[in-house]
Coordinates of C-alpha atoms in Angstrom, one line a residue:
Chain A
M1 CA 41.6 58.8 54.8
K2 CA 41.8 59.7 51.2
N3 CA 44.3 59.8 48.4
Y4 CA 46.0 63.2 48.0
K5 CA 47.4 64.1 44.8
T6 CA 49.6 66.8 46.2
I7 CA 53.0 68.8 46.0
I8 CA 56.1 68.7 48.1
L9 CA 56.6 72.0 50.1
S10 CA 60.1 71.3 51.2
N11 CA 62.6 68.3 51.2
Q12 CA 65.9 68.6 53.2
E13 CA 68.6 66.3 54.4
I14 CA 68.6 66.7 58.3
S15 CA 71.3 64.1 59.0
P16 CA 73.6 62.1 56.8
G17 CA 71.1 59.8 55.0
Y18 CA 68.1 61.1 56.8
Y19 CA 65.6 63.4 55.2
R20 CA 62.5 65.6 56.2
M21 CA 59.8 66.0 53.9
R22 CA 57.0 68.4 54.0
L23 CA 53.8 67.9 52.1
L24 CA 50.9 70.0 51.3
T25 CA 47.7 68.0 52.8
P26 CA 44.5 69.9 53.3
G27 CA 42.2 68.6 55.9
F28 CA 44.9 66.0 56.8
S29 CA 45.3 67.1 60.3
E30 CA 41.9 66.9 61.3
T31 CA 41.9 63.2 61.0
A32 CA 45.6 62.1 61.7
R33 CA 46.2 60.5 65.0
P34 CA 49.5 59.7 66.9
G35 CA 51.0 56.8 65.3
Q36 CA 49.1 56.4 62.0
F37 CA 51.0 56.3 58.8
L38 CA 50.6 57.1 55.2
M39 CA 51.7 55.5 51.9
M40 CA 53.3 57.4 49.3
R41 CA 53.8 56.9 45.7
V42 CA 57.2 58.1 44.9
Q43 CA 56.8 58.9 41.1
Q44 CA 54.5 58.0 38.5
S45 CA 56.4 55.9 36.3
L46 CA 57.8 52.5 37.2
P47 CA 59.9 51.2 39.0
P48 CA 59.1 51.3 41.7
L49 CA 55.8 49.6 41.5
L50 CA 54.3 50.0 45.0
R51 CA 53.7 52.7 47.5
R52 CA 56.1 53.2 50.5
P53 CA 54.7 53.5 54.1
F54 CA 56.1 56.2 56.4
G55 CA 55.2 57.0 59.8
I56 CA 53.8 60.7 60.2
F57 CA 56.0 62.9 62.1
R58 CA 53.8 65.9 62.4
T59 CA 51.2 67.8 61.0
G60 CA 50.8 71.6 61.2
F61 CA 50.0 75.1 59.5
L62 CA 52.2 77.5 57.6
P63 CA 51.0 80.9 58.6
A64 CA 49.1 83.1 56.1
D65 CA 51.4 85.1 53.9
C66 CA 51.6 88.7 53.5
E67 CA 49.8 88.6 50.2
G68 CA 46.6 87.2 52.0
M69 CA 47.0 83.6 50.9
P70 CA 45.2 81.4 53.3
P71 CA 47.2 79.2 56.0
K72 CA 48.6 75.9 54.2
E73 CA 48.2 72.8 56.2
Y74 CA 51.2 70.2 55.8
T75 CA 52.3 67.2 56.8
E76 CA 55.9 66.0 57.6
I77 CA 57.7 62.7 57.5
L78 CA 61.2 62.0 58.2
Y79 CA 62.9 59.0 56.2
K80 CA 66.0 57.1 55.8
V81 CA 67.4 56.6 52.5
V82 CA 67.7 52.9 52.3
G83 CA 66.4 51.6 48.8
R84 CA 65.2 52.4 45.5
G85 CA 62.2 54.2 46.6
T86 CA 63.7 56.5 49.4
N87 CA 66.9 56.9 46.8
I88 CA 64.3 58.6 44.4
M89 CA 62.5 60.6 47.2
A90 CA 65.7 62.1 48.4
D91 CA 66.2 63.7 44.7
L92 CA 62.5 65.4 44.9
H93 CA 62.3 69.2 45.4
R94 CA 59.8 71.9 46.3
G95 CA 56.8 71.9 43.9
D96 CA 57.2 68.3 42.8
K97 CA 54.2 66.2 42.7
V98 CA 53.4 63.1 44.7
E99 CA 50.5 60.9 45.8
V100 CA 49.8 60.2 49.4
L101 CA 47.3 57.6 50.9
G102 CA 46.4 58.5 54.4
P103 CA 46.0 58.9 57.3
L104 CA 46.1 55.1 57.7
G105 CA 46.2 52.4 60.6
R106 CA 45.5 52.6 64.1
G107 CA 47.7 54.8 66.2
F108 CA 48.5 55.1 69.8
D109 CA 46.1 55.0 72.8
V110 CA 47.3 57.9 74.8
G111 CA 46.3 56.1 78.0
D112 CA 45.8 57.8 81.5
P113 CA 46.9 61.3 81.7
S114 CA 47.8 61.0 85.3
E115 CA 50.6 58.3 84.5
E116 CA 54.1 59.3 83.5
K117 CA 55.2 58.5 79.9
I118 CA 58.3 57.0 78.4
L119 CA 58.8 57.1 74.7
V120 CA 61.7 54.7 73.3
G121 CA 62.8 55.8 69.7
G122 CA 65.5 53.8 68.0
G123 CA 66.8 55.6 64.7
I124 CA 64.1 56.5 62.2
G125 CA 61.5 54.7 64.6
L126 CA 61.5 58.2 66.5
V127 CA 59.1 59.3 63.7
P128 CA 55.6 58.3 65.2
L129 CA 56.6 59.1 68.5
Y130 CA 56.5 63.0 68.0
M131 CA 52.7 63.6 67.5
L132 CA 52.5 61.2 70.6
A133 CA 54.6 63.6 72.6
E134 CA 52.4 66.6 71.3
S135 CA 49.4 65.2 72.4
L136 CA 50.8 64.3 76.0
A137 CA 53.3 67.0 76.7
S138 CA 50.5 69.2 78.5
R139 CA 49.0 66.7 80.2
C140 CA 51.7 64.4 81.9
K141 CA 55.3 64.0 82.5
V142 CA 56.9 62.8 79.1
R143 CA 60.4 61.3 78.8
L144 CA 62.2 60.5 75.6
L145 CA 64.7 58.1 75.2
M146 CA 66.5 58.3 71.9
G147 CA 68.9 55.7 70.8
G148 CA 71.1 55.2 67.6
R149 CA 74.3 53.6 66.2
T150 CA 76.1 57.0 65.8
R151 CA 75.2 60.7 66.3
D152 CA 74.0 60.7 62.6
D153 CA 71.2 58.6 63.9
I154 CA 69.9 60.9 66.5
L155 CA 67.1 63.0 65.0
A156 CA 64.8 65.9 65.9
V157 CA 65.4 65.8 69.5
T158 CA 65.4 69.5 70.2
E159 CA 61.7 69.6 68.6
F160 CA 60.8 67.1 71.4
E161 CA 62.5 69.4 74.0
R162 CA 60.4 72.4 72.6
L163 CA 57.5 70.4 73.6
G164 CA 58.8 70.2 77.2
V165 CA 59.8 66.6 77.0
E166 CA 62.6 65.5 78.9
T167 CA 65.2 64.0 76.4
Y168 CA 68.0 61.4 76.8
V169 CA 70.2 60.3 74.1
S170 CA 72.5 57.3 73.9
T171 CA 74.6 56.3 70.8
D172 CA 76.3 52.6 70.3
D173 CA 79.6 54.2 69.7
G174 CA 79.3 57.2 72.2
S175 CA 79.6 59.8 69.6
L176 CA 76.6 61.6 71.0
G177 CA 74.9 61.5 74.6
E178 CA 75.7 58.0 76.5
E179 CA 77.6 55.2 75.3
G180 CA 75.6 52.1 75.0
L181 CA 72.0 50.7 74.0
V182 CA 68.9 52.8 74.8
T183 CA 67.6 49.8 76.5
R184 CA 69.9 50.3 79.4
V185 CA 68.5 54.0 79.8
L186 CA 65.0 52.3 79.9
E187 CA 66.0 50.1 82.7
R188 CA 67.4 52.9 84.8
K189 CA 64.5 55.4 84.2
L190 CA 61.9 52.6 85.0
D191 CA 64.0 52.0 88.3
K192 CA 63.5 55.6 89.1
Y193 CA 59.9 56.0 87.6
P194 CA 58.5 52.6 87.9
R195 CA 54.8 53.5 87.2
S196 CA 55.5 55.0 83.7
S197 CA 53.8 53.6 80.6
V198 CA 56.3 52.9 77.7
Y199 CA 55.8 53.5 73.9
A200 CA 58.4 52.2 71.6
C201 CA 59.3 52.3 68.0
G202 CA 62.6 51.2 66.4
P203 CA 64.1 48.1 64.8
M204 CA 63.0 44.8 65.8
P205 CA 65.8 43.7 68.2
M206 CA 65.3 47.0 70.1
L207 CA 61.7 46.4 70.5
E208 CA 62.3 42.7 71.6
A209 CA 64.5 44.2 74.4
V210 CA 62.1 46.7 75.4
Y211 CA 59.4 44.1 75.5
R212 CA 61.5 42.0 77.8
I213 CA 62.2 45.0 80.1
C214 CA 58.7 46.0 80.5
H215 CA 57.2 42.7 80.8
R216 CA 59.7 41.6 83.7
R217 CA 58.4 44.9 85.3
Q218 CA 54.9 44.7 84.3
V219 CA 55.0 47.9 82.8
P220 CA 52.3 48.7 80.0
L221 CA 53.8 49.0 76.4
Q222 CA 52.6 49.9 73.1
V223 CA 55.0 49.4 70.0
S224 CA 54.7 50.7 66.6
L225 CA 55.9 47.9 64.0
E226 CA 57.2 48.3 60.4
A227 CA 56.0 45.7 58.0
L228 CA 56.5 45.0 54.2
M229 CA 53.2 46.2 52.7
A230 CA 51.4 46.6 49.4
C231 CA 48.3 48.3 49.8
G232 CA 48.2 50.0 53.4
V233 CA 44.5 49.4 53.7
G234 CA 44.1 45.8 54.7
A235 CA 43.4 44.3 51.2
C236 CA 46.6 42.5 50.3
L237 CA 47.4 40.8 53.7
G238 CA 51.2 41.0 53.0
C239 CA 51.9 42.9 56.3
V240 CA 50.5 40.4 59.0
V241 CA 52.4 39.5 62.2
K242 CA 52.0 36.8 64.4
G243 CA 49.7 37.4 67.4
V244 CA 49.8 36.0 70.9
G245 CA 48.7 32.5 71.1
H246 CA 49.9 31.8 67.3
T247 CA 50.7 28.0 66.6
E248 CA 51.2 26.4 63.1
D249 CA 47.8 24.6 63.6
A250 CA 46.0 27.6 65.0
P251 CA 47.7 30.7 63.1
R252 CA 46.8 34.0 64.5
Y253 CA 47.7 36.8 62.4
L254 CA 47.4 40.3 62.9
C255 CA 47.3 42.8 59.9
T256 CA 50.1 45.5 60.6
C257 CA 48.5 48.4 58.2
K258 CA 44.9 47.8 59.8
Q259 CA 45.1 46.3 63.0
G260 CA 48.3 48.3 63.7
P261 CA 50.9 49.6 63.2
V262 CA 50.5 50.3 67.1
F263 CA 49.8 47.2 69.1
R264 CA 49.7 46.6 72.8
A265 CA 52.6 44.5 73.8
E266 CA 50.4 41.7 75.1
Q267 CA 48.6 41.3 71.4
L268 CA 51.8 39.9 70.0
D269 CA 53.5 36.8 70.0
W270 CA 57.2 38.0 71.0
S271 CA 58.6 34.5 70.9
R272 CA 58.2 34.4 67.2
L273 CA 58.6 38.2 66.2
G274 CA 62.4 37.9 66.0
E275 CA 62.2 35.3 63.4
E276 CA 60.7 37.8 61.0
P277 CA 63.3 38.8 58.5
G278 CA 60.6 41.5 57.4
Y279 CA 61.0 43.7 60.3
C280 CA 64.1 45.9 59.9
E281 CA 64.7 49.8 59.4
G282 CA 65.2 48.9 55.8
C283 CA 61.6 47.8 55.2
K284 CA 60.5 51.4 54.7
S285 CA 62.5 51.4 51.6
Chain B
M1 CA 24.8 56.0 21.9
S2 CA 22.6 58.1 24.1
N3 CA 23.8 61.7 25.1
G4 CA 27.0 61.2 23.1
C5 CA 28.1 58.5 25.8
P6 CA 29.3 55.2 24.2
N7 CA 27.7 51.9 25.5
L8 CA 30.2 50.1 27.9
T9 CA 27.4 47.1 28.7
V10 CA 29.1 43.8 28.2
D11 CA 27.3 40.4 28.5
L12 CA 29.3 37.9 29.8
G13 CA 26.6 34.9 28.8
G14 CA 23.7 36.2 30.8
L15 CA 25.7 38.1 33.4
V16 CA 25.3 41.6 32.3
L17 CA 27.7 44.3 33.7
K18 CA 27.2 47.9 33.3
N19 CA 31.0 48.1 32.2
P20 CA 33.7 45.8 31.8
V21 CA 36.0 46.6 34.6
M22 CA 36.3 44.8 37.8
P23 CA 38.7 44.0 40.5
A24 CA 40.8 40.9 40.7
S25 CA 40.3 38.9 43.7
G26 CA 42.7 39.0 46.4
T27 CA 43.5 42.4 45.5
F28 CA 40.3 44.3 46.7
G29 CA 39.6 42.6 50.0
Y30 CA 35.9 42.2 50.7
G31 CA 35.0 45.6 49.0
E32 CA 35.1 47.7 52.3
E33 CA 38.8 48.2 52.4
Y34 CA 38.6 50.3 49.2
A35 CA 35.2 51.9 49.5
P36 CA 36.7 55.0 51.1
F37 CA 38.7 55.7 47.9
L38 CA 36.4 55.0 45.1
D39 CA 32.4 54.6 44.2
L40 CA 31.7 50.8 44.1
N41 CA 28.7 51.4 42.3
R42 CA 30.8 52.6 39.3
L43 CA 32.5 49.1 39.0
G44 CA 31.3 46.4 36.6
A45 CA 31.3 44.1 39.3
V46 CA 33.0 43.6 42.7
V47 CA 35.2 40.6 43.0
T48 CA 35.9 39.5 46.7
K49 CA 39.0 37.6 48.3
G50 CA 39.0 33.8 47.8
L51 CA 37.0 32.0 50.2
S52 CA 37.3 28.5 51.6
L53 CA 34.8 26.4 53.6
K54 CA 36.5 27.3 56.9
P55 CA 38.7 30.4 57.8
K56 CA 42.2 30.0 56.5
A57 CA 45.3 31.9 58.1
G58 CA 47.5 31.8 55.1
N59 CA 51.4 31.6 54.9
P60 CA 54.2 32.7 57.2
T61 CA 55.8 36.0 56.6
P62 CA 57.5 37.6 54.8
R63 CA 54.5 37.3 52.1
I64 CA 55.3 40.1 49.5
A65 CA 58.5 41.4 47.6
E66 CA 58.5 43.8 45.0
T67 CA 60.2 43.2 41.6
I68 CA 61.0 45.1 38.6
S69 CA 57.4 46.3 37.8
G70 CA 55.7 43.7 39.4
M71 CA 55.3 42.1 42.7
L72 CA 55.6 38.6 44.3
N73 CA 53.0 37.5 46.7
A74 CA 52.5 34.2 48.6
I75 CA 49.6 35.3 51.0
G76 CA 48.4 31.9 51.1
L77 CA 44.6 32.4 50.6
Q78 CA 44.3 33.9 54.1
N79 CA 40.3 34.5 54.3
V80 CA 37.6 34.5 56.9
G81 CA 35.8 31.6 55.5
V82 CA 32.6 31.3 53.6
D83 CA 30.2 31.4 56.6
D84 CA 31.7 34.6 58.1
F85 CA 31.7 36.0 54.8
I86 CA 28.0 35.8 54.4
K87 CA 27.5 37.1 58.0
F88 CA 29.8 39.8 58.5
K89 CA 31.0 40.9 54.9
L90 CA 28.3 40.5 52.5
P91 CA 25.8 43.0 54.4
F92 CA 28.2 45.9 53.4
L93 CA 28.2 44.8 49.7
R94 CA 24.5 44.9 49.9
E95 CA 24.5 48.6 49.9
F96 CA 25.5 48.9 46.3
T97 CA 24.0 48.0 43.0
T98 CA 27.2 46.5 41.6
P99 CA 26.9 43.0 41.2
V100 CA 29.1 40.7 43.5
I101 CA 31.3 38.0 42.3
V102 CA 32.6 35.8 45.1
N103 CA 35.9 34.0 44.5
F104 CA 36.3 30.5 46.1
F105 CA 38.4 27.6 46.3
G106 CA 38.4 24.0 48.1
N107 CA 41.1 21.7 49.5
T108 CA 39.2 18.8 48.0
L109 CA 36.5 18.2 45.5
E110 CA 34.0 18.0 48.3
E111 CA 35.0 21.4 49.6
Y112 CA 34.6 22.8 46.4
G113 CA 31.1 21.3 46.2
E114 CA 30.1 22.6 49.7
V115 CA 31.3 26.3 49.4
A116 CA 29.3 26.3 46.0
A117 CA 26.4 25.0 47.7
R118 CA 26.3 27.8 50.4
L119 CA 27.1 30.2 47.9
S120 CA 24.1 29.0 45.6
D121 CA 21.5 29.9 48.1
I122 CA 22.6 33.6 48.6
P123 CA 20.6 36.0 46.5
E124 CA 23.3 38.7 46.9
V125 CA 25.9 36.8 45.3
T126 CA 25.6 37.4 41.6
A127 CA 28.0 35.0 40.3
V128 CA 31.2 33.0 41.5
E129 CA 34.7 32.6 40.3
L130 CA 36.2 29.3 40.8
N131 CA 39.7 29.5 41.9
I132 CA 41.5 26.4 40.5
S133 CA 44.7 28.4 40.1
C134 CA 46.4 29.8 43.3
P135 CA 50.2 29.0 43.1
N136 CA 50.7 29.4 46.8
V137 CA 49.0 26.6 48.6
K138 CA 49.9 23.0 48.9
K139 CA 46.5 21.6 48.4
G140 CA 43.8 22.6 46.3
G141 CA 44.0 25.7 44.3
I142 CA 46.7 25.1 41.3
V143 CA 46.5 21.3 41.7
F144 CA 42.9 21.4 40.3
G145 CA 44.2 24.0 37.7
T146 CA 47.2 22.1 35.9
D147 CA 45.7 18.9 34.9
P148 CA 42.6 19.0 32.5
K149 CA 41.0 16.1 34.1
A150 CA 41.0 17.5 37.7
A151 CA 39.9 20.7 36.3
H152 CA 37.1 19.2 34.6
E153 CA 36.0 17.4 37.9
A154 CA 36.4 20.5 40.0
V155 CA 34.1 22.5 37.6
S156 CA 31.8 19.5 37.2
T157 CA 31.4 19.3 41.1
V158 CA 30.6 23.0 41.4
R159 CA 28.4 23.2 38.5
K160 CA 26.0 20.5 40.1
Q161 CA 25.8 22.6 43.4
L162 CA 25.5 26.0 41.6
N163 CA 22.5 27.9 40.2
K164 CA 24.3 31.1 39.0
H165 CA 26.9 32.2 36.7
L166 CA 30.0 30.1 37.2
M167 CA 33.5 32.1 36.0
V168 CA 36.5 29.9 36.2
K169 CA 40.0 31.3 36.9
L170 CA 42.9 29.7 35.1
T171 CA 46.6 29.5 36.0
P172 CA 49.2 30.4 33.5
N173 CA 51.6 28.0 35.0
V174 CA 50.9 25.4 32.3
T175 CA 52.3 24.2 29.1
D176 CA 49.1 24.8 27.1
I177 CA 46.4 26.9 28.8
T178 CA 44.0 26.1 25.9
V179 CA 43.6 22.5 27.0
I180 CA 42.6 23.5 30.5
A181 CA 40.1 26.2 29.0
R182 CA 38.4 23.6 26.8
A183 CA 38.2 21.1 29.8
V184 CA 36.4 23.9 32.1
E185 CA 34.2 25.0 29.2
E186 CA 33.1 21.3 28.7
A187 CA 32.4 20.9 32.4
G188 CA 30.0 23.7 32.4
A189 CA 31.7 27.0 33.1
D190 CA 29.9 30.0 32.1
S191 CA 33.3 32.0 31.6
I192 CA 36.7 32.0 31.9
S193 CA 39.0 34.6 33.8
C194 CA 42.7 34.4 33.0
I195 CA 45.6 34.6 34.3
N196 CA 46.1 34.2 37.8
T197 CA 49.7 34.9 38.9
I198 CA 52.8 33.4 37.5
T199 CA 55.3 31.6 39.8
G200 CA 58.4 33.4 40.4
M201 CA 60.9 33.8 43.0
A202 CA 63.4 36.5 44.5
V203 CA 66.5 36.3 46.5
D204 CA 68.0 38.7 49.2
I205 CA 71.5 38.8 47.7
K206 CA 72.9 40.0 51.3
T207 CA 71.3 37.1 53.4
R208 CA 71.2 34.7 50.4
R209 CA 67.7 33.7 51.5
P210 CA 64.6 33.7 49.5
R211 CA 62.7 37.1 50.0
L212 CA 59.3 35.0 50.7
A213 CA 58.9 32.7 53.5
N214 CA 57.4 30.4 51.2
R215 CA 60.3 30.6 48.7
T216 CA 58.2 31.1 45.6
G217 CA 55.2 33.2 45.3
G218 CA 52.9 34.5 42.6
L219 CA 54.0 37.4 40.2
S220 CA 51.8 40.0 39.3
G221 CA 51.8 43.6 38.2
P222 CA 52.8 45.2 34.7
A223 CA 55.8 42.6 34.4
I224 CA 53.4 40.0 33.4
R225 CA 51.1 41.9 30.9
P226 CA 52.4 40.6 27.7
V227 CA 52.2 37.0 28.9
A228 CA 48.5 37.5 30.1
L229 CA 47.5 39.1 26.8
R230 CA 49.1 36.1 24.9
M231 CA 47.2 33.6 26.8
V232 CA 43.9 35.6 26.7
H233 CA 44.3 35.6 23.0
Q234 CA 45.0 31.9 22.9
V235 CA 41.8 31.0 25.1
V236 CA 39.6 33.3 23.2
Q237 CA 40.3 31.3 19.9
A238 CA 39.9 28.0 22.0
V239 CA 36.5 28.5 23.5
K240 CA 33.0 29.8 22.7
I241 CA 32.3 31.2 26.4
P242 CA 33.3 34.7 27.4
V243 CA 36.8 35.4 28.5
I244 CA 37.8 37.8 31.2
G245 CA 41.3 39.2 30.9
V246 CA 43.5 39.6 34.1
G247 CA 47.2 40.4 34.3
G248 CA 49.1 43.7 34.7
I249 CA 46.5 46.1 33.8
V250 CA 47.3 49.5 35.0
R251 CA 46.2 52.2 32.4
P252 CA 43.2 52.4 30.2
M253 CA 45.4 51.2 27.3
D254 CA 46.2 48.2 28.8
A255 CA 42.7 47.2 29.2
L256 CA 42.0 48.2 25.8
E257 CA 44.6 45.7 24.6
F258 CA 42.7 42.9 26.3
L259 CA 39.4 43.9 24.9
I260 CA 40.7 44.0 21.3
V261 CA 42.1 40.5 21.5
G262 CA 38.6 39.3 22.5
A263 CA 38.4 39.6 26.5
K264 CA 34.8 40.5 27.2
A265 CA 35.8 42.2 30.5
V266 CA 39.0 42.8 32.6
Q267 CA 40.1 42.5 36.0
V268 CA 42.5 44.8 37.6
G269 CA 44.7 43.5 40.4
T270 CA 48.0 45.0 41.4
A271 CA 47.1 48.6 40.3
N272 CA 44.5 48.8 43.2
F273 CA 47.4 48.6 45.5
V274 CA 49.4 51.5 43.6
D275 CA 46.3 53.7 43.0
P276 CA 43.0 52.7 44.7
A277 CA 41.1 54.8 42.1
S278 CA 42.8 53.0 39.1
M279 CA 39.7 51.1 38.0
I280 CA 37.8 54.6 37.6
T281 CA 40.6 55.8 35.8
I282 CA 40.4 52.8 33.6
I283 CA 36.6 52.9 33.0
E284 CA 36.9 56.7 32.1
G285 CA 39.8 56.1 29.5
I286 CA 37.8 53.4 28.1
E287 CA 34.9 55.5 27.4
Q288 CA 37.4 58.4 26.0
F289 CA 38.8 56.0 23.7
L290 CA 35.6 54.8 22.2
L291 CA 34.6 58.4 21.8
E292 CA 37.9 59.3 19.9
E293 CA 37.8 56.1 17.7
G294 CA 33.8 57.0 16.9
L295 CA 32.6 53.7 18.4
S296 CA 29.3 53.9 19.8
D297 CA 29.2 50.3 21.7
I298 CA 32.4 48.6 23.4
N299 CA 31.2 45.4 21.9
Q300 CA 32.3 47.0 18.4
L301 CA 35.7 46.9 20.0
I302 CA 35.8 43.4 21.5
G303 CA 37.8 41.0 19.6
S304 CA 38.6 43.4 16.8
L305 CA 42.2 42.5 16.4
E306 CA 43.5 42.3 13.1
L307 CA 45.9 39.6 12.0

């Protein structure tokens, strides 16, 4: 991990309110693992003061151009415009300078390649699942269940399909794919493929529902959490989450940026996670 | 001046630092968190996260909220405890030549004394910073920092147990900081660091709830710098021991302001979160300023405020 003073290669709106930003990041892809994140300094002047955390969507190389310039290594993030920081980001263009700290945190454990995998993404929670799908798709059967409120919240599904991932879309209003919650699709898929492992990222109510389903069926689950954080490296301790066995008298906090953002479901105290007002899509503001 | 480089060495009453820039406690972990991003050997000192006798879990979440040019935090002094620090965290810091200043606090006078006694025996701990100023815990911390008598008692208790440099960190959440400053000087402090965070609050207008679970938190960052500078100026006038300026330092010019009003050194806090290498930029910026001003020694700048 290091602090990159870099430039934006592209920044495009891919769905109303959702953007895809490509950053020049030499050396990044050698170390970035599925599920890791980066902290971006949105602009040099204040406000905003703090960096914003973003899941890494993918890394890659732009091919060498005809003038003999070497291939450019890039990192992509997808983000939703929810607050001051992401509003500023939406106005940035190719060539604009930004600072990026990363890759940070612990990513997904890709697990046993003989097991089938089900990835569950809710809205912008889809982001960290792409690199995971990339690393799994050639080794085992991967299914993506993608949920959103409306069709505008369904992102990048064709890119998963290009990896050979079987994709299922659901929206609350039925504007794209099946009408209803993504968790209903999950139950159906687990009925059919009960030996799958599940990987999920999305809003907290969705993660809680996914946890309940997987726990009842004894299905292994890893979740990627969002949290308010100032440093991203384990120094500020602002992003902690309650671990299993947490009580008022014997608190057990886990640091989302350092010990996560990906946790095995059994590490967390689910009875209390829903009380956390800090966990929502808007946190990545 | 040797090789054209100005002298940045400062002497905090026997605690000699190669330059006056160090992290503020609680913003730099135990050093290892930021070692991938900057060379710890270039810092004047490393100041570690505040320690208590027993490990401390800290406050419920949410613990942080961003505000205009600042951040509120109510971490609640989460730490590994003094014994685990010595066993698991200190060995990493031994690898560096930079002095280690260990921040600590207690819930009671006895605890302050006990932690001081344990740190006193550890040769790798160059100095300690006594925290009597955290606004986010019910017991300890600020209780000792807002009453001159209690502050005097806490510092005296620690002084008896400690055979190394004793820095005392003061809170701005008082009517007159100079009263507390004089009390800790009289009780045997070797230096004073000020200020800690200013108690503040933020509200989510949609949910109409406080944005911190603790309701209030400590405000840090550029938003507090003018307040910190005023208080450092006041404390420098009030005591004879060295003063370390803390509060919203982000750029070299911010640090220079504190040095000009008389701070012998500075601590950089929230800026570490924004830019992990900010302290290196500040050290280089100070050096550059001295060169531009034709000063061969930083001590020519310290306390050069014209009134």
